[in-house]
GROMACS .gro file of C-alpha atoms in nm:
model
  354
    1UNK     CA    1  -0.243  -2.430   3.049
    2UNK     CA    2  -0.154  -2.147   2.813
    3UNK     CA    3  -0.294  -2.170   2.488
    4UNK     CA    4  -0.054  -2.274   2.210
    5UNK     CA    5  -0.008  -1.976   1.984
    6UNK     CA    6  -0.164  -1.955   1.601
    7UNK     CA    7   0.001  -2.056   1.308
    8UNK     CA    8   0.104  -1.851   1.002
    9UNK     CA    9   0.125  -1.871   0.669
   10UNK     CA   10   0.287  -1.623   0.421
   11UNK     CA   11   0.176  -1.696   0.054
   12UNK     CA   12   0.403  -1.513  -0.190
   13UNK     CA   13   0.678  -1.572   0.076
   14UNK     CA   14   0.962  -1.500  -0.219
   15UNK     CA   15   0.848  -1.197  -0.338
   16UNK     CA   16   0.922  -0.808  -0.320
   17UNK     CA   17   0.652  -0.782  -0.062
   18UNK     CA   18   0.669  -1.149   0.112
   19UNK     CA   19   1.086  -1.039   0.159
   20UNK     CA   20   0.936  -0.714   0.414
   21UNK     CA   21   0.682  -0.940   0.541
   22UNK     CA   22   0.957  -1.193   0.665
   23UNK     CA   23   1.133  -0.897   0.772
   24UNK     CA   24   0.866  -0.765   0.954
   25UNK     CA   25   0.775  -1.101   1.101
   26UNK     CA   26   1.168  -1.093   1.282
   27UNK     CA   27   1.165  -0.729   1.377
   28UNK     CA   28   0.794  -0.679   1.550
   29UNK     CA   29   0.655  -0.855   1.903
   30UNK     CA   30   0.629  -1.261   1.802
   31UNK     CA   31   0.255  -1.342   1.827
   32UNK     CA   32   0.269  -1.670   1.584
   33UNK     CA   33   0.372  -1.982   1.671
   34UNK     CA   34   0.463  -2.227   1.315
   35UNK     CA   35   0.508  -1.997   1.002
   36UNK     CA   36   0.501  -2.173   0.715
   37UNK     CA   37   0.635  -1.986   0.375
   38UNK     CA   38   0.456  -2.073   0.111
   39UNK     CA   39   0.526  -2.045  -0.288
   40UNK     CA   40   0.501  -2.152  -0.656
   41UNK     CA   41   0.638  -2.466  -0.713
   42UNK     CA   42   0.972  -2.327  -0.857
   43UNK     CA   43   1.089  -2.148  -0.546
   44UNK     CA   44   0.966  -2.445  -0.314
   45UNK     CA   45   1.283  -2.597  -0.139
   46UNK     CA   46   1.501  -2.271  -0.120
   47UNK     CA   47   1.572  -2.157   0.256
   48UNK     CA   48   1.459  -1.842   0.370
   49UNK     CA   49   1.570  -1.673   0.688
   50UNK     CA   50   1.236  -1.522   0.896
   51UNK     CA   51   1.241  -1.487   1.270
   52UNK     CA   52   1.640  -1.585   1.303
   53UNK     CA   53   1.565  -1.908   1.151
   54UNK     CA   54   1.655  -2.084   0.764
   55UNK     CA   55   1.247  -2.240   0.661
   56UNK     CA   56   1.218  -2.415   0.402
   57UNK     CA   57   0.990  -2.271   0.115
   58UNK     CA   58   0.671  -2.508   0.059
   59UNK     CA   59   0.507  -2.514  -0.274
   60UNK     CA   60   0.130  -2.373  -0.304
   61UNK     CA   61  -0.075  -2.685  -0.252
   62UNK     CA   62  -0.443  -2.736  -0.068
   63UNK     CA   63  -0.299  -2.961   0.218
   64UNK     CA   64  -0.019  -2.693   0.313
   65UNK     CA   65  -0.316  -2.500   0.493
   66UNK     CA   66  -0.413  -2.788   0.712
   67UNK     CA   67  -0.338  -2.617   1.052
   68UNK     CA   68  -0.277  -2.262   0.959
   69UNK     CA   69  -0.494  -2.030   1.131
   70UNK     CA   70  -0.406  -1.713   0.923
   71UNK     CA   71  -0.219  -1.709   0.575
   72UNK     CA   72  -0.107  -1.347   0.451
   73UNK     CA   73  -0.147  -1.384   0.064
   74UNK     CA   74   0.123  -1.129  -0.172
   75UNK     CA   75   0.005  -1.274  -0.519
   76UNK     CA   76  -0.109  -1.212  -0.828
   77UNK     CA   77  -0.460  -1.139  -0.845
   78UNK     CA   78  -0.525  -1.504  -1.012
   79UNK     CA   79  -0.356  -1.664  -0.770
   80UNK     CA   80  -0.563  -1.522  -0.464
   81UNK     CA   81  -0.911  -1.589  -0.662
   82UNK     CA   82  -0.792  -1.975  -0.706
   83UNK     CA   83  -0.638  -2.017  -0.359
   84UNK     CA   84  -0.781  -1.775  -0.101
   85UNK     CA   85  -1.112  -1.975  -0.119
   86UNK     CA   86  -0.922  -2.337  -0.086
   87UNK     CA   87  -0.737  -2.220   0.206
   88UNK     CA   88  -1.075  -2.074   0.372
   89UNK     CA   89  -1.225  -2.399   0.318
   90UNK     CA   90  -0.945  -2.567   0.542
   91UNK     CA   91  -0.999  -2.319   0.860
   92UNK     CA   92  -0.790  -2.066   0.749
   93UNK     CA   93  -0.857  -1.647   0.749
   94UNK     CA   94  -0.702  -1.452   0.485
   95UNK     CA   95  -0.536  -1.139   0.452
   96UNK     CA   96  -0.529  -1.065   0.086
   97UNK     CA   97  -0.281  -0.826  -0.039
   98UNK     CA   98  -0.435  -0.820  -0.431
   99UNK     CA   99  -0.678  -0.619  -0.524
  100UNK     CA  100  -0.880  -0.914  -0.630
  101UNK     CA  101  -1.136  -0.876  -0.312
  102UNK     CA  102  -1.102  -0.525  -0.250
  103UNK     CA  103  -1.413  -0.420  -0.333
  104UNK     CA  104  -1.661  -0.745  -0.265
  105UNK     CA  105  -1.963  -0.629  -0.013
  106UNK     CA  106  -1.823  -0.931   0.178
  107UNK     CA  107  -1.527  -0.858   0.247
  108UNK     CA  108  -1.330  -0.589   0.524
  109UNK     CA  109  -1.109  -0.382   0.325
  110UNK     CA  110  -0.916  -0.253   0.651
  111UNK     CA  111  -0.679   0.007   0.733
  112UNK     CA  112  -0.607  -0.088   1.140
  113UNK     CA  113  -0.589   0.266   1.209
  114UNK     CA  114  -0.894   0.386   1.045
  115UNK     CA  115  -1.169   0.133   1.026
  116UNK     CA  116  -1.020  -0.163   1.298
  117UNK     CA  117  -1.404  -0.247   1.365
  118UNK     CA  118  -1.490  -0.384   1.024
  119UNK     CA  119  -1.225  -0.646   1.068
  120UNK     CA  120  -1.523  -0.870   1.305
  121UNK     CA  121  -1.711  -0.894   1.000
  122UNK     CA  122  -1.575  -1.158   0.761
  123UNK     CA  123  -1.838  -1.403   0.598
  124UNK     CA  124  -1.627  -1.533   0.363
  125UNK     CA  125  -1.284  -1.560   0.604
  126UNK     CA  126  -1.112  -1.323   0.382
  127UNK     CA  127  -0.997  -0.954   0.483
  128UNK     CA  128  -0.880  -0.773   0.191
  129UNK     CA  129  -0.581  -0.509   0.190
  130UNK     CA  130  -0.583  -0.180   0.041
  131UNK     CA  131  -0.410  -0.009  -0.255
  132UNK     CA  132  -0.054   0.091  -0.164
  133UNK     CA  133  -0.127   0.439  -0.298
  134UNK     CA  134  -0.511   0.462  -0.123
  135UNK     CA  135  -0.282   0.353   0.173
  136UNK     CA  136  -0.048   0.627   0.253
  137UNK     CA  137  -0.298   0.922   0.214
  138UNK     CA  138  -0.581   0.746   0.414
  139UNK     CA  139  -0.363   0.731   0.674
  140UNK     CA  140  -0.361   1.127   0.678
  141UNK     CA  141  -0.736   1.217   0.550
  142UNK     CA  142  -0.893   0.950   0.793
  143UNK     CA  143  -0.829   1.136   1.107
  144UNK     CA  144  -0.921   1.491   0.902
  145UNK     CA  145  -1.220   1.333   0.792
  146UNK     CA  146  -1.308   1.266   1.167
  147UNK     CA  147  -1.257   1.630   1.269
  148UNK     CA  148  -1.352   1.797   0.950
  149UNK     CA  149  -1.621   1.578   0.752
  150UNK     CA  150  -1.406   1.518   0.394
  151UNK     CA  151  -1.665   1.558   0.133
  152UNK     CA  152  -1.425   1.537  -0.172
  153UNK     CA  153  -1.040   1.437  -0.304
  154UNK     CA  154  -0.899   1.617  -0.604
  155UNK     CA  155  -0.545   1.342  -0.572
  156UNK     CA  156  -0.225   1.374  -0.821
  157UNK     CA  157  -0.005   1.061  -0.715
  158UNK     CA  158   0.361   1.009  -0.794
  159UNK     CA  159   0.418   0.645  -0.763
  160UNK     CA  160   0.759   0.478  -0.753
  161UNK     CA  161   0.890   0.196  -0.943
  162UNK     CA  162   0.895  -0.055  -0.706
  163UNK     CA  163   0.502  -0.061  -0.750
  164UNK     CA  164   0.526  -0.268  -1.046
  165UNK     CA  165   0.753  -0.534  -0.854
  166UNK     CA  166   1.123  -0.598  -0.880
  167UNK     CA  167   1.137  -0.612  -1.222
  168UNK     CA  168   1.032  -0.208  -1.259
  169UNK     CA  169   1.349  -0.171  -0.987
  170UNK     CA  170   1.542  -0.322  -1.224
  171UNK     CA  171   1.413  -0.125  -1.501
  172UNK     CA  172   1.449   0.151  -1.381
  173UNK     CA  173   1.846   0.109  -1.273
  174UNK     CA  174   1.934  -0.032  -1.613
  175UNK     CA  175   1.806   0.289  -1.782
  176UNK     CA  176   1.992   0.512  -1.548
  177UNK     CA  177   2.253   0.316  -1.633
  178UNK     CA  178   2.212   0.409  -2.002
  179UNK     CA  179   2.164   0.728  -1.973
  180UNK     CA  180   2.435   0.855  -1.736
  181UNK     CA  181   2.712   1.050  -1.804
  182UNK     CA  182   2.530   1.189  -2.149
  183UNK     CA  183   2.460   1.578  -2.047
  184UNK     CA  184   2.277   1.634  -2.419
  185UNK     CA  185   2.011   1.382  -2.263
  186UNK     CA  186   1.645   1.529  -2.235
  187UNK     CA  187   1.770   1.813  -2.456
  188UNK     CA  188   1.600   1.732  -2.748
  189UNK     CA  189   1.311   1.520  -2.884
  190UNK     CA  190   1.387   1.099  -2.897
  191UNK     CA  191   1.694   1.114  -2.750
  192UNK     CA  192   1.578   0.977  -2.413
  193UNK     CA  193   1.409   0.734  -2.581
  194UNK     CA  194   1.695   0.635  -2.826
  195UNK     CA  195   1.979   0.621  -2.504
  196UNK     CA  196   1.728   0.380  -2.306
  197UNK     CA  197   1.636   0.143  -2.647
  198UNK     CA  198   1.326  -0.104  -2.606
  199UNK     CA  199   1.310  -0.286  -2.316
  200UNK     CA  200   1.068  -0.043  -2.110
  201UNK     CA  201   1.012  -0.329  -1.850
  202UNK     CA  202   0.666  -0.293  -1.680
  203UNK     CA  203   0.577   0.023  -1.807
  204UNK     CA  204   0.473   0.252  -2.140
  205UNK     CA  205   0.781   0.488  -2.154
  206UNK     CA  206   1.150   0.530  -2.017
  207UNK     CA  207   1.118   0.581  -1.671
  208UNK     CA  208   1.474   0.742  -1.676
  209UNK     CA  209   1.475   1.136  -1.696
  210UNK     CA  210   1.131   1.103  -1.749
  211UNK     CA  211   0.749   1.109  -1.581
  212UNK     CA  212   0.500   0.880  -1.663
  213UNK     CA  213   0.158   0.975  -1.629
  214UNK     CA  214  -0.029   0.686  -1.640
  215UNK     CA  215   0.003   0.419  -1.407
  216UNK     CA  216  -0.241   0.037  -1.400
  217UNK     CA  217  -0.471  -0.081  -1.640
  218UNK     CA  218  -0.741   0.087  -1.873
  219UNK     CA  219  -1.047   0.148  -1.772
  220UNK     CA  220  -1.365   0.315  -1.862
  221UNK     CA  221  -1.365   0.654  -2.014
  222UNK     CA  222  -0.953   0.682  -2.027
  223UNK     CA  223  -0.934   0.635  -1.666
  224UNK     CA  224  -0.647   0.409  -1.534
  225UNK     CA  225  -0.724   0.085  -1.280
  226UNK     CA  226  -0.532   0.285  -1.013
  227UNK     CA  227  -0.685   0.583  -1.057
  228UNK     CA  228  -1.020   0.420  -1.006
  229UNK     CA  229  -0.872   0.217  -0.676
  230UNK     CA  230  -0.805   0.544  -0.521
  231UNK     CA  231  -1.185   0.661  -0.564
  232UNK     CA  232  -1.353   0.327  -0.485
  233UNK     CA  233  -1.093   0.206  -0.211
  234UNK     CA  234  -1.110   0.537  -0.020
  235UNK     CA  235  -1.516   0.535  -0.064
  236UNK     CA  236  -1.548   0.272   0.120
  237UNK     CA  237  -1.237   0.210   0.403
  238UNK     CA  238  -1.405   0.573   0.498
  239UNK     CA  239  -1.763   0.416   0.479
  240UNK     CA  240  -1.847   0.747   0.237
  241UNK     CA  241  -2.020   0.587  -0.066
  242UNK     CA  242  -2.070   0.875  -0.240
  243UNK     CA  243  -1.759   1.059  -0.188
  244UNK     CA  244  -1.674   1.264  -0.489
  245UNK     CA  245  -1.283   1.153  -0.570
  246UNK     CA  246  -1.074   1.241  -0.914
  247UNK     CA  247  -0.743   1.132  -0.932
  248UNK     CA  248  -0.441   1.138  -1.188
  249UNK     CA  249  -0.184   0.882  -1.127
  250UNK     CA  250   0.154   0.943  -1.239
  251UNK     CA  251   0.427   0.714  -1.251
  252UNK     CA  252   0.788   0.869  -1.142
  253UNK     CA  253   1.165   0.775  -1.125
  254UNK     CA  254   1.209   0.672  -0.804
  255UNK     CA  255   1.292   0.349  -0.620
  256UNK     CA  256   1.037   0.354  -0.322
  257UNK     CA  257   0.792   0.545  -0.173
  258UNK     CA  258   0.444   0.635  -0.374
  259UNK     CA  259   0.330   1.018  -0.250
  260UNK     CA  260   0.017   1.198  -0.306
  261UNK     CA  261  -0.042   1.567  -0.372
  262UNK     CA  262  -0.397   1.629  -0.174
  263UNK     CA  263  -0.669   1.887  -0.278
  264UNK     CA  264  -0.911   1.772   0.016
  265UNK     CA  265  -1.257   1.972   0.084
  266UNK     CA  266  -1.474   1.914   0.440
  267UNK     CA  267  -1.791   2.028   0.541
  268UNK     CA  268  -1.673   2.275   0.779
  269UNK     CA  269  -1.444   2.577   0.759
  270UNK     CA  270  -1.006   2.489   0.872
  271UNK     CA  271  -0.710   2.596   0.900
  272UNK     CA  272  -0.352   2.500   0.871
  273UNK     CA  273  -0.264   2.491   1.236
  274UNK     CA  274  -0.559   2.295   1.343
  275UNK     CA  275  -0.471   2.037   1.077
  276UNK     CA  276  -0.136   2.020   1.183
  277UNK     CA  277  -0.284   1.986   1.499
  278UNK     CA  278  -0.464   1.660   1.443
  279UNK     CA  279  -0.240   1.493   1.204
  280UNK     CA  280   0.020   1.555   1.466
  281UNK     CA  281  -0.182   1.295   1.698
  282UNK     CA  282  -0.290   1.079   1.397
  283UNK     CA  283  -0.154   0.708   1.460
  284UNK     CA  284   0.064   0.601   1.136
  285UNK     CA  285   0.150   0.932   1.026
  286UNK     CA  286   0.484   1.190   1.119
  287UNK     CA  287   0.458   1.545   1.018
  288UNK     CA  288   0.721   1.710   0.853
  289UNK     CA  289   0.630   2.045   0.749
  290UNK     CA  290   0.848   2.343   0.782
  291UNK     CA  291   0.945   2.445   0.421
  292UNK     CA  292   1.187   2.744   0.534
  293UNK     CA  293   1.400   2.486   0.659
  294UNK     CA  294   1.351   2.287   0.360
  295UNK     CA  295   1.176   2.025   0.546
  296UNK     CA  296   0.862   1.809   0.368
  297UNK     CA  297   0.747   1.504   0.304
  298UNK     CA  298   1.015   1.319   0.024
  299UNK     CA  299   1.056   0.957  -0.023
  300UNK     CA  300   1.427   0.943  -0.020
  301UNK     CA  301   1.334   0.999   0.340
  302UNK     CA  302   1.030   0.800   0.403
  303UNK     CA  303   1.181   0.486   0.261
  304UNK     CA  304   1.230   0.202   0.516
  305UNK     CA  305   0.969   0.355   0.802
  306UNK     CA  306   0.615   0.283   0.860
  307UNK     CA  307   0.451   0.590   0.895
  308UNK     CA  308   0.292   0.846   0.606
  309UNK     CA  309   0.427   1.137   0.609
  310UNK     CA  310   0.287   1.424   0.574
  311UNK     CA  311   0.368   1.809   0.507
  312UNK     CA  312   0.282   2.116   0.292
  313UNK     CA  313  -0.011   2.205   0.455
  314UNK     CA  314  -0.201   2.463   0.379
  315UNK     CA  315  -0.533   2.589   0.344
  316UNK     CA  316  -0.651   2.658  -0.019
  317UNK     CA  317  -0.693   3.029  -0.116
  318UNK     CA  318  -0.990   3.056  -0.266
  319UNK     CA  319  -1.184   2.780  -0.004
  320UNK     CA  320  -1.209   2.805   0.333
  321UNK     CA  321  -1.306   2.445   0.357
  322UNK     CA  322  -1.034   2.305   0.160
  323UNK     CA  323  -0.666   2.197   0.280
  324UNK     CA  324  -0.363   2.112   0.058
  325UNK     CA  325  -0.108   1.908   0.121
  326UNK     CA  326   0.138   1.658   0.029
  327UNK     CA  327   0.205   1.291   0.134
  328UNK     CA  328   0.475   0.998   0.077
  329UNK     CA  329   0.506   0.654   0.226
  330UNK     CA  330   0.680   0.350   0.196
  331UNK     CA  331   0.450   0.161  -0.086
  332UNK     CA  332   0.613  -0.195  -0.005
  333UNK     CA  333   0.596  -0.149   0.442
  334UNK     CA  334   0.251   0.029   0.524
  335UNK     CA  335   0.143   0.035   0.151
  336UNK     CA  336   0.146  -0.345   0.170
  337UNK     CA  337   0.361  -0.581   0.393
  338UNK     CA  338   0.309  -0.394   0.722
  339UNK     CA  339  -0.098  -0.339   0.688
  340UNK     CA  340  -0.078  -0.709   0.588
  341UNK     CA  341   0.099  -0.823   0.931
  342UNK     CA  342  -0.104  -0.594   1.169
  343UNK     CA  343  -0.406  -0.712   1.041
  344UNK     CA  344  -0.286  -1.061   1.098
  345UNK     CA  345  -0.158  -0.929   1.436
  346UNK     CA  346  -0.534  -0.853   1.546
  347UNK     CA  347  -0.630  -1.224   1.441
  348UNK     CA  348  -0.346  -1.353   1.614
  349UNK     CA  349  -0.501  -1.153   1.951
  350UNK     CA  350  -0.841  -1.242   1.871
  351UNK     CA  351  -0.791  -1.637   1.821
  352UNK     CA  352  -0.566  -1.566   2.156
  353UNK     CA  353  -0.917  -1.460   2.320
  354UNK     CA  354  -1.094  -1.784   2.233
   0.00000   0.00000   0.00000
C-alpha cells in the first residue's frame, strides 16, 4: 500500500516570504500531502491560493500541529523561540527561517547544496535557515572552498529593500515617489532629506537617491547584527570555525536581490579561468561574466530565479591566492523561501523512506 504522503505546515503563511513559499509550493514537484497555512490570529480566516487551491488561513495555536510532519516557520524571531519548541513537542520538524537558531550547537544551519549531510543531525527537531545575504555568496565560495581551501572573506554587501519586509518596499516607492521629477535633487546638502520628509520606514536614512551603509542591529564594537551573521553563519555552514571574515553591509535602493562584492583568499595559488571553471559546475549558481559585452551579475536580472549569480572574476593583483568577484541573488527565493522548501523537500523524502 503506498504510504500516504507528509503533511505541511507553513507558519508565516501571509507574509513577504510565506507569499514565495506558497508560490513555490504550486510551481515545484508535489511531495506533501495536507498543507496547512498557518498565521497570527488577525489573518486567520482569509483564503489563500497554494497548489491551485483557495486554504483557509489557521491561526497560530498548539493543536494546529497535531499531524504535521514538517512546518516551515517565516516569523519574527519571537515568534519561532515561543512556537518552534511547541510544535516539536507535537511530532513536528522545523525549518526555521529566523535567525533565532542559527547559531545553537544543536541545530543544522543548512545550505542543501553545500552541507546536505548535517541535515541527519537534529536533536532538538529544528533545522535552522541561513541569512539571506550569507545565502547567495555561499552558494559561490562553497564549491571554491572545495577546490581551493578559503581561508578568509573581506565581503561589502549591497542589500535590497525588500530585506526589511514589505514595508521597506513600500518605503522605498513612496520616496521615489517624492523625489521624482526634481533634477536639483542630490545636488546639494538636505535636500534629499527635505524632498523625502520623516517617515524613513525600516531604516536610518532616505533610501531614495541614496546608500545606506549600515544594515541590522548594533552590535559589539560598531559592528552591525548582519555584518556579524555573515562571519558566524559562513563559519560554520562551511564547518571553518576559525575562518577570518570582515564584512561591511550596506543597504541600497533597490527592490530585490541582496549582492556581495567578494575579496576571497585560499590556501593555494588560482586563477580566473579555473574559477570560472568550477563555479560553472557549481549547483545553485549561473555565471555571467563577460564585461566587454556588458554582461555581470545585477539584480534587476537575478530577480525572480533561484540561482546566485555570479561574475567579475578575477584574480587579485597583488595575491596569487586571492579571487574577486561579485555576486547577486534573489534575497526572498534562495535567500529564504526556496532554501526553506528544499530543506523541507529532503524531509519529505526521508519520512518517504520510513
Amino acid at each position: 500500500m503506498p504510504q500516504q504522503q507528509p503533511t505541511l505546515a507553513v507558519v508565516g503563511a501571509t507574509g513577504s516570504v510565506g507569499t514565495v513559499m506558497r508560490e513555490l509550493l504550486t510551481s515545484r514537484r508535489n511531495v506533501w500531502g495536507e498543507i496547512r497555512l498557518i498565521a497570527s490570529a488577525r489573518s486567520a480566516g482569509k483564503e489563500l491560493s497554494c497548489r491551485g487551491e483557495q486554504l483557509v488561513v489557521r491561526e497560530l495555536t498548539p493543536e494546529v500541529f497535531d499531524g504535521v510532519d514538517v512546518a516551515m516557520f517565516d516569523v519574527p524571531d519571537e515568534v519561532s523561540i515561543q512556537w518552534a519548541p511547541i510544535a516539536v513537542e507535537r511530532g513536528v520538524t522545523v525549518v526555521d527561517n529566523s535567525s533565532a537558531f542559527r547559531m545553537e550547537t544543536d541545530v543544522p544551519l543548512v545550505v542543501p547544496e553545500v552541507n546536505q549531510e548535517e541535515l541527519r543531525r537534529r536533536p532538538r527537531g529544528i533545522v535552522a535557515n541561513a541569512n539571506c545575504t550569507t545565502m547567495a555568496m555561499i552558494m559561490a565560495i562553497a564549491p571554491l572552498h572545495r577546490e581551493y581551501g578559503l581561508r578568509e572573506l573581506v565581503l561589502a554587501s549591497y542589500q535590497a529593500v525588500s530585506g526589511a519586509g514589505q514595508v521597506g518596499v513600500d518605503t522605498l516607492h513612496d520616496q521615489l515617489m517624492k523625489v521624482a521629477g526634481d533634477r536639483t535633487l542630490g545636488s546639494r546638502p538636505g535636500n534629499v532629506r527635505q524632498a523625502v520628509g520623516d517617515d524613513l520606514g525600516p531604516f536610518t536614512a532616505p533610501m531614495a537617491l541614496n546608500v545606506v551603509p549600515w544594515s541590522g542591529d548594533l552590535a559589539t564594537d560598531g559592528w552591525s547584527s548582519e555584518e556579524l551573521k555573515l562571519r558566524n553563519e559562513s563559519r560554520k555552514i562551511l564547518n571553518l570555525p576559525a575562518l577570518k571574515v570582515s564584512a561591511t553591509c550596506v543597504r541600497v535602493p533597490v527592490v530585490t536581490g541582496h549582492s556581495i562584492a567578494v575579496h576571497a583568499v585560499f590556501g593555494s595559488e588560482l586563477d580566473a579561468e579555473g574559477a570560472r571553471q568550477v563555479l560553472r559546475n557549481a549547483p545553485g549558481v549561473i555565471l555571467v561574466d563577460d564585461p566587454e559585452a556588458g554582461e555581470y551579475p545585477m539584480p534587476i536580472d537575478a530577480v525572480g530565479t533561484d540561482p546566485s549569480w555570479v561574475g567579475r572574476i578575477r584574480r587579485a593583483m597583488d595575491d596569487p591566492r586571492a579571487l574577486d568577484l561579485f555576486i547577486t541573488g534573489d534575497n526572498m527565493r534562495k535567500g529564504a523561501a526556496l532554501n526553506t522548501v528544499q530543506i523541507a523537500e529532503l524531509l519529505a523524502a526521508e519520512i518517504a523512506k520510513g
